[in-house]
């Protein structure tokens, strides 16, 4: 089997498993919805700057919780099976794509629910949504690799958080700036710089993940 | 012996020279900075040394993944330990300088925040190492994290501050030191300072590495 068909099979397997249990999806959605609601009840009204920051913090924690599971749920026996049938690149690509899909779905629902509950004016809705998409993709690419690392190291939640926060902060700062530009309705050409840097970082992260994962996955 | 340790002598001479010369040689009188401009010789070389020593560490992590030689892992770890020391000294000298020139120990400046975050990143590396007991596994996983975090650190320290406004020279439209006030007198001290501290950091790393090797030998059961 070549790489693309391997990725396709693994991705199908991930989605099928998720569809059967619906545990991660429902769990994360409920997590996001209840966090938004807790924030709403404690803040009531927020200024635009806080609105934006709060949204990203909610999304950040939801993403860490969602993606931390991606390697934990694999049992020892299933990993042994993967070693024989698939290449490491196929596994990490399938995981990244699956996490991207999950995060995009989750971020979209979170954004809709968040803006319904917290009223706030967004100047350029489509640019804001683009920022959310780029944010979802960035979270997925970075956290997938970190969760692979954390899963090899006794797999606790603390480790996942301390390893991923410093790595995601530069991306998060750029994303918050980009979404702030969108909220203020600035001209789209102003934000091109941020979009370019974010795409470049994501490309670097994916390439490094592909290079490093083969060293990581086998004990 | 002499031909092997020439760089250590060079490092000591350079650092001694910058301590004496940095405090005595005439500096340009500038508003706000005044005499505190001399901190340039001590604060900035810390960052140069830190970045060089982290780069050394990444190179040895890559070498470790290719060769699986434990010694290379030890060099990578000790390089990061030394880098952390330089990072902390860089942060504290910067904070003191900031208090006298910008009026606050921690002004909201992207360079400061980036330096703090990259220090967090390498502290996380240390915690990751201590969470794994098995030696080979520890070496491999921490090498992977080290290589993964390095490009992000580069983005943090070199790309992000240029995108936002910063109090530091050379960022957010501020001209760099070199363009307006680093006169030839200062260059005469600054460049040896950078080179001297980089060499000192490598020297520290090799000493710590040798101690680790001896400890390992000591712990072995014969």
CSV table of N, CA and C in Angstrom, one decimal, chain A residues 19-131:
chain,number,residue,atom,x,y,z
A,19,UNK,N,-17.2,7.7,15.3
A,19,UNK,CA,-18.7,7.7,15.0
A,19,UNK,C,-19.4,6.6,15.8
A,20,UNK,N,-18.8,5.5,16.1
A,20,UNK,CA,-19.4,4.4,16.8
A,20,UNK,C,-19.6,4.9,18.3
A,21,UNK,N,-18.6,5.5,18.9
A,21,UNK,CA,-18.7,5.8,20.3
A,21,UNK,C,-19.3,7.2,20.5
A,22,UNK,N,-18.8,8.1,19.6
A,22,UNK,CA,-19.2,9.5,19.7
A,22,UNK,C,-18.8,10.1,21.1
A,23,UNK,N,-17.8,9.4,21.7
A,23,UNK,CA,-17.4,9.9,23.1
A,23,UNK,C,-16.7,11.2,23.0
A,24,UNK,N,-15.6,11.2,22.2
A,24,UNK,CA,-14.7,12.4,22.1
A,24,UNK,C,-15.5,13.6,21.6
A,25,UNK,N,-16.3,13.4,20.6
A,25,UNK,CA,-17.0,14.5,20.0
A,25,UNK,C,-18.0,15.1,20.9
A,26,UNK,N,-18.9,14.2,21.5
A,26,UNK,CA,-19.9,14.8,22.4
A,26,UNK,C,-19.2,15.3,23.7
A,27,UNK,N,-18.2,14.6,24.2
A,27,UNK,CA,-17.5,15.1,25.4
A,27,UNK,C,-17.0,16.5,25.2
A,28,UNK,N,-16.3,16.7,24.0
A,28,UNK,CA,-15.6,18.0,23.8
A,28,UNK,C,-16.6,19.1,23.5
A,29,UNK,N,-17.7,18.7,22.8
A,29,UNK,CA,-18.7,19.7,22.5
A,29,UNK,C,-19.4,20.2,23.8
A,30,UNK,N,-19.7,19.2,24.7
A,30,UNK,CA,-20.3,19.6,26.0
A,30,UNK,C,-19.3,20.4,26.8
A,31,UNK,N,-18.0,20.0,26.7
A,31,UNK,CA,-17.0,20.8,27.5
A,31,UNK,C,-17.0,22.2,27.0
A,32,UNK,N,-17.0,22.4,25.7
A,32,UNK,CA,-17.0,23.8,25.2
A,32,UNK,C,-18.2,24.6,25.6
A,33,UNK,N,-19.4,23.9,25.4
A,33,UNK,CA,-20.6,24.6,25.7
A,33,UNK,C,-20.7,25.0,27.1
A,34,UNK,N,-20.3,24.0,28.0
A,34,UNK,CA,-20.4,24.4,29.4
A,34,UNK,C,-19.4,25.4,29.9
A,35,UNK,N,-18.2,25.4,29.3
A,35,UNK,CA,-17.2,26.4,29.6
A,35,UNK,C,-17.7,27.8,29.2
A,36,UNK,N,-18.3,27.8,27.9
A,36,UNK,CA,-18.8,29.1,27.5
A,36,UNK,C,-19.9,29.6,28.4
A,37,UNK,N,-20.7,28.7,28.9
A,37,UNK,CA,-21.8,29.1,29.7
A,37,UNK,C,-21.3,29.5,31.1
A,38,UNK,N,-20.3,28.8,31.6
A,38,UNK,CA,-19.7,29.3,32.9
A,38,UNK,C,-19.1,30.7,32.7
A,39,UNK,N,-18.4,30.9,31.6
A,39,UNK,CA,-17.9,32.3,31.4
A,39,UNK,C,-19.0,33.3,31.3
A,40,UNK,N,-20.1,32.9,30.6
A,40,UNK,CA,-21.2,33.9,30.4
A,40,UNK,C,-21.8,34.2,31.7
A,41,UNK,N,-22.0,33.2,32.6
A,41,UNK,CA,-22.6,33.5,33.9
A,41,UNK,C,-21.7,34.3,34.8
A,42,UNK,N,-20.3,34.1,34.6
A,42,UNK,CA,-19.5,34.9,35.5
A,42,UNK,C,-19.1,36.3,35.0
A,43,UNK,N,-19.1,36.4,33.6
A,43,UNK,CA,-18.8,37.8,33.1
A,43,UNK,C,-20.0,38.6,32.7
A,44,UNK,N,-21.1,38.0,32.2
A,44,UNK,CA,-22.3,38.7,31.7
A,44,UNK,C,-21.9,39.5,30.5
A,45,UNK,N,-21.2,40.6,30.7
A,45,UNK,CA,-20.9,41.5,29.5
A,45,UNK,C,-19.4,41.7,29.5
A,46,UNK,N,-18.8,41.5,28.3
A,46,UNK,CA,-17.4,41.7,28.3
A,46,UNK,C,-17.0,42.7,27.2
A,47,UNK,N,-15.9,43.5,27.4
A,47,UNK,CA,-15.5,44.4,26.4
A,47,UNK,C,-14.9,43.6,25.2
A,48,UNK,N,-14.8,44.1,24.0
A,48,UNK,CA,-14.4,43.3,22.8
A,48,UNK,C,-13.0,42.7,23.0
A,49,UNK,N,-12.1,43.4,23.6
A,49,UNK,CA,-10.7,42.8,23.7
A,49,UNK,C,-10.8,41.5,24.6
A,50,UNK,N,-11.5,41.5,25.6
A,50,UNK,CA,-11.7,40.4,26.5
A,50,UNK,C,-12.5,39.3,25.8
A,51,UNK,N,-13.5,39.7,25.0
A,51,UNK,CA,-14.3,38.7,24.3
A,51,UNK,C,-13.4,37.8,23.4
A,52,UNK,N,-12.5,38.5,22.7
A,52,UNK,CA,-11.6,37.8,21.8
A,52,UNK,C,-10.7,36.8,22.5
A,53,UNK,N,-10.1,37.4,23.6
A,53,UNK,CA,-9.1,36.6,24.3
A,53,UNK,C,-9.8,35.4,25.0
A,54,UNK,N,-10.9,35.7,25.6
A,54,UNK,CA,-11.7,34.6,26.3
A,54,UNK,C,-12.0,33.4,25.3
A,55,UNK,N,-12.4,33.8,24.1
A,55,UNK,CA,-12.8,32.8,23.1
A,55,UNK,C,-11.6,31.9,22.9
A,56,UNK,N,-10.4,32.5,22.7
A,56,UNK,CA,-9.3,31.7,22.3
A,56,UNK,C,-8.8,30.9,23.5
A,57,UNK,N,-9.0,31.4,24.7
A,57,UNK,CA,-8.6,30.6,25.9
A,57,UNK,C,-9.5,29.4,26.0
A,58,UNK,N,-10.8,29.6,25.8
A,58,UNK,CA,-11.7,28.4,25.9
A,58,UNK,C,-11.3,27.4,24.9
A,59,UNK,N,-11.1,27.9,23.6
A,59,UNK,CA,-10.7,27.0,22.5
A,59,UNK,C,-9.4,26.2,22.8
A,60,UNK,N,-8.5,27.0,23.4
A,60,UNK,CA,-7.2,26.4,23.7
A,60,UNK,C,-7.3,25.2,24.7
A,61,UNK,N,-8.1,25.4,25.7
A,61,UNK,CA,-8.2,24.3,26.7
A,61,UNK,C,-9.0,23.1,26.1
A,62,UNK,N,-10.1,23.5,25.4
A,62,UNK,CA,-10.8,22.4,24.7
A,62,UNK,C,-9.9,21.6,23.8
A,63,UNK,N,-9.1,22.3,23.0
A,63,UNK,CA,-8.2,21.6,22.1
A,63,UNK,C,-7.2,20.7,22.8
A,64,UNK,N,-6.6,21.2,23.9
A,64,UNK,CA,-5.7,20.4,24.7
A,64,UNK,C,-6.4,19.1,25.1
A,65,UNK,N,-7.6,19.3,25.7
A,65,UNK,CA,-8.3,18.1,26.2
A,65,UNK,C,-8.7,17.1,25.0
A,66,UNK,N,-9.1,17.7,23.9
A,66,UNK,CA,-9.5,16.8,22.8
A,66,UNK,C,-8.3,16.1,22.2
A,67,UNK,N,-7.2,16.8,22.0
A,67,UNK,CA,-6.1,16.2,21.3
A,67,UNK,C,-5.2,15.3,22.1
A,68,UNK,N,-5.2,15.6,23.5
A,68,UNK,CA,-4.4,14.8,24.4
A,68,UNK,C,-4.8,13.3,24.3
A,69,UNK,N,-6.1,13.1,23.9
A,69,UNK,CA,-6.5,11.7,23.8
A,69,UNK,C,-6.0,10.9,22.6
A,70,UNK,N,-5.5,11.7,21.6
A,70,UNK,CA,-5.4,11.0,20.3
A,70,UNK,C,-4.4,9.8,20.3
A,71,UNK,N,-3.4,9.8,21.2
A,71,UNK,CA,-2.5,8.7,21.3
A,71,UNK,C,-2.8,7.8,22.5
A,72,UNK,N,-3.5,8.4,23.5
A,72,UNK,CA,-3.8,7.7,24.8
A,72,UNK,C,-4.7,6.5,24.5
A,73,UNK,N,-5.6,6.7,23.6
A,73,UNK,CA,-6.7,5.6,23.5
A,73,UNK,C,-6.1,4.4,22.8
A,74,UNK,N,-5.0,4.5,22.1
A,74,UNK,CA,-4.4,3.4,21.4
A,74,UNK,C,-3.9,2.3,22.4
A,75,UNK,N,-4.4,1.1,22.3
A,75,UNK,CA,-3.9,0.1,23.2
A,75,UNK,C,-2.5,-0.4,22.7
A,76,UNK,N,-1.8,-1.1,23.6
A,76,UNK,CA,-0.5,-1.6,23.2
A,76,UNK,C,-0.6,-2.6,22.1
A,77,UNK,N,-1.6,-3.4,22.1
A,77,UNK,CA,-1.8,-4.4,21.0
A,77,UNK,C,-2.1,-3.8,19.7
A,78,UNK,N,-2.9,-2.7,19.7
A,78,UNK,CA,-3.2,-2.1,18.4
A,78,UNK,C,-2.0,-1.4,17.9
A,79,UNK,N,-1.2,-0.8,18.7
A,79,UNK,CA,0.1,-0.2,18.3
A,79,UNK,C,0.9,-1.2,17.6
A,80,UNK,N,1.0,-2.4,18.2
A,80,UNK,CA,1.8,-3.5,17.6
A,80,UNK,C,1.3,-3.8,16.2
A,81,UNK,N,0.0,-3.8,16.0
A,81,UNK,CA,-0.6,-4.1,14.7
A,81,UNK,C,-0.2,-3.0,13.7
A,82,UNK,N,-0.3,-1.8,14.2
A,82,UNK,CA,0.1,-0.7,13.3
A,82,UNK,C,1.5,-0.8,12.8
A,83,UNK,N,2.4,-1.2,13.7
A,83,UNK,CA,3.8,-1.3,13.3
A,83,UNK,C,4.0,-2.1,12.0
A,84,UNK,N,3.1,-3.2,11.9
A,84,UNK,CA,3.3,-4.1,10.8
A,84,UNK,C,2.6,-3.6,9.5
A,85,UNK,N,1.5,-2.9,9.7
A,85,UNK,CA,0.8,-2.6,8.4
A,85,UNK,C,1.0,-1.2,7.9
A,86,UNK,N,1.4,-0.3,8.7
A,86,UNK,CA,1.5,1.1,8.2
A,86,UNK,C,2.8,1.8,8.5
A,87,UNK,N,3.1,2.8,7.7
A,87,UNK,CA,4.3,3.5,7.9
A,87,UNK,C,4.1,4.6,8.9
A,88,UNK,N,5.1,5.0,9.7
A,88,UNK,CA,4.9,6.0,10.7
A,88,UNK,C,4.3,7.3,10.2
A,89,UNK,N,4.8,7.7,9.0
A,89,UNK,CA,4.3,8.9,8.4
A,89,UNK,C,2.8,8.9,8.1
A,90,UNK,N,2.3,7.7,7.7
A,90,UNK,CA,0.9,7.6,7.4
A,90,UNK,C,0.1,7.8,8.7
A,91,UNK,N,0.6,7.2,9.8
A,91,UNK,CA,-0.1,7.3,11.1
A,91,UNK,C,-0.2,8.7,11.5
A,92,UNK,N,1.0,9.4,11.5
A,92,UNK,CA,0.9,10.8,12.0
A,92,UNK,C,0.1,11.7,11.1
A,93,UNK,N,0.2,11.5,9.8
A,93,UNK,CA,-0.6,12.3,8.9
A,93,UNK,C,-2.1,12.1,9.2
A,94,UNK,N,-2.5,10.8,9.3
A,94,UNK,CA,-3.9,10.5,9.6
A,94,UNK,C,-4.4,11.1,10.8
A,95,UNK,N,-3.5,11.0,11.9
A,95,UNK,CA,-3.9,11.6,13.2
A,95,UNK,C,-4.1,13.2,13.0
A,96,UNK,N,-3.1,13.8,12.3
A,96,UNK,CA,-3.2,15.3,12.2
A,96,UNK,C,-4.5,15.6,11.4
A,97,UNK,N,-4.7,14.9,10.3
A,97,UNK,CA,-5.9,15.3,9.5
A,97,UNK,C,-7.2,15.1,10.3
A,98,UNK,N,-7.2,13.9,11.1
A,98,UNK,CA,-8.4,13.7,11.9
A,98,UNK,C,-8.6,14.8,12.9
A,99,UNK,N,-7.5,15.2,13.6
A,99,UNK,CA,-7.6,16.2,14.6
A,99,UNK,C,-8.0,17.5,14.0
A,100,UNK,N,-7.5,17.8,12.8
A,100,UNK,CA,-7.9,19.1,12.1
A,100,UNK,C,-9.4,19.1,11.9
A,101,UNK,N,-9.9,17.9,11.4
A,101,UNK,CA,-11.4,17.9,11.1
A,101,UNK,C,-12.2,18.1,12.4
A,102,UNK,N,-11.7,17.3,13.5
A,102,UNK,CA,-12.4,17.4,14.7
A,102,UNK,C,-12.4,18.9,15.3
A,103,UNK,N,-11.2,19.5,15.2
A,103,UNK,CA,-11.0,20.8,15.7
A,103,UNK,C,-11.8,21.9,14.9
A,104,UNK,N,-11.9,21.7,13.6
A,104,UNK,CA,-12.6,22.7,12.8
A,104,UNK,C,-14.1,22.6,13.1
A,105,UNK,N,-14.6,21.3,13.3
A,105,UNK,CA,-16.0,21.1,13.6
A,105,UNK,C,-16.3,21.8,15.0
A,106,UNK,N,-15.4,21.5,16.0
A,106,UNK,CA,-15.6,22.0,17.3
A,106,UNK,C,-15.5,23.5,17.4
A,107,UNK,N,-14.5,24.0,16.7
A,107,UNK,CA,-14.3,25.5,16.7
A,107,UNK,C,-15.5,26.2,16.1
A,108,UNK,N,-16.0,25.6,15.0
A,108,UNK,CA,-17.1,26.3,14.4
A,108,UNK,C,-18.3,26.3,15.3
A,109,UNK,N,-18.6,25.2,15.9
A,109,UNK,CA,-19.8,25.1,16.8
A,109,UNK,C,-19.5,26.1,18.0
A,110,UNK,N,-18.3,26.1,18.5
A,110,UNK,CA,-18.0,26.9,19.6
A,110,UNK,C,-18.2,28.4,19.3
A,111,UNK,N,-17.7,28.7,18.1
A,111,UNK,CA,-17.8,30.1,17.7
A,111,UNK,C,-19.3,30.6,17.6
A,112,UNK,N,-20.1,29.7,17.0
A,112,UNK,CA,-21.5,30.0,16.8
A,112,UNK,C,-22.2,30.2,18.2
A,113,UNK,N,-21.9,29.2,19.0
A,113,UNK,CA,-22.6,29.2,20.4
A,113,UNK,C,-22.1,30.4,21.2
A,114,UNK,N,-20.8,30.7,21.1
A,114,UNK,CA,-20.1,31.8,21.8
A,114,UNK,C,-20.7,33.1,21.4
A,115,UNK,N,-20.9,33.3,20.1
A,115,UNK,CA,-21.3,34.6,19.6
A,115,UNK,C,-22.8,34.8,19.8
A,116,UNK,N,-23.6,33.6,20.0
A,116,UNK,CA,-25.0,33.7,20.3
A,116,UNK,C,-25.1,34.2,21.8
A,117,UNK,N,-24.3,33.5,22.7
A,117,UNK,CA,-24.5,33.8,24.1
A,117,UNK,C,-23.9,35.2,24.4
A,118,UNK,N,-22.7,35.4,24.0
A,118,UNK,CA,-22.0,36.7,24.3
A,118,UNK,C,-22.3,37.6,23.0
A,119,UNK,N,-23.0,38.6,23.2
A,119,UNK,CA,-23.2,39.5,22.0
A,119,UNK,C,-22.0,40.3,21.8
A,120,UNK,N,-21.5,40.4,20.5
A,120,UNK,CA,-20.4,41.2,20.2
A,120,UNK,C,-20.4,41.4,18.7
A,121,UNK,N,-19.9,42.6,18.3
A,121,UNK,CA,-19.9,42.9,16.9
A,121,UNK,C,-18.5,42.5,16.3
A,122,UNK,N,-18.6,41.7,15.2
A,122,UNK,CA,-17.4,41.4,14.5
A,122,UNK,C,-17.4,42.1,13.2
A,123,UNK,N,-16.3,42.9,12.9
A,123,UNK,CA,-16.3,43.7,11.7
A,123,UNK,C,-16.3,42.9,10.5
A,124,UNK,N,-15.4,41.9,10.4
A,124,UNK,CA,-15.2,41.1,9.2
A,124,UNK,C,-15.4,39.7,9.6
A,125,UNK,N,-16.7,39.2,9.4
A,125,UNK,CA,-17.0,37.9,9.9
A,125,UNK,C,-16.2,36.8,9.2
A,126,UNK,N,-16.0,36.9,7.9
A,126,UNK,CA,-15.3,35.8,7.2
A,126,UNK,C,-13.9,35.8,7.5
A,127,UNK,N,-13.2,36.9,7.7
A,127,UNK,CA,-11.8,36.9,8.2
A,127,UNK,C,-11.7,36.3,9.6
A,128,UNK,N,-12.7,36.6,10.4
A,128,UNK,CA,-12.7,36.1,11.8
A,128,UNK,C,-12.8,34.5,11.7
A,129,UNK,N,-13.7,34.1,10.8
A,129,UNK,CA,-13.8,32.6,10.6
A,129,UNK,C,-12.5,32.0,10.1
A,130,UNK,N,-11.9,32.7,9.2
A,130,UNK,CA,-10.6,32.3,8.7
A,130,UNK,C,-9.6,32.1,9.8
A,131,UNK,N,-9.6,33.1,10.7
A,131,UNK,CA,-8.7,33.1,11.9
A,131,UNK,C,-9.0,31.8,12.7
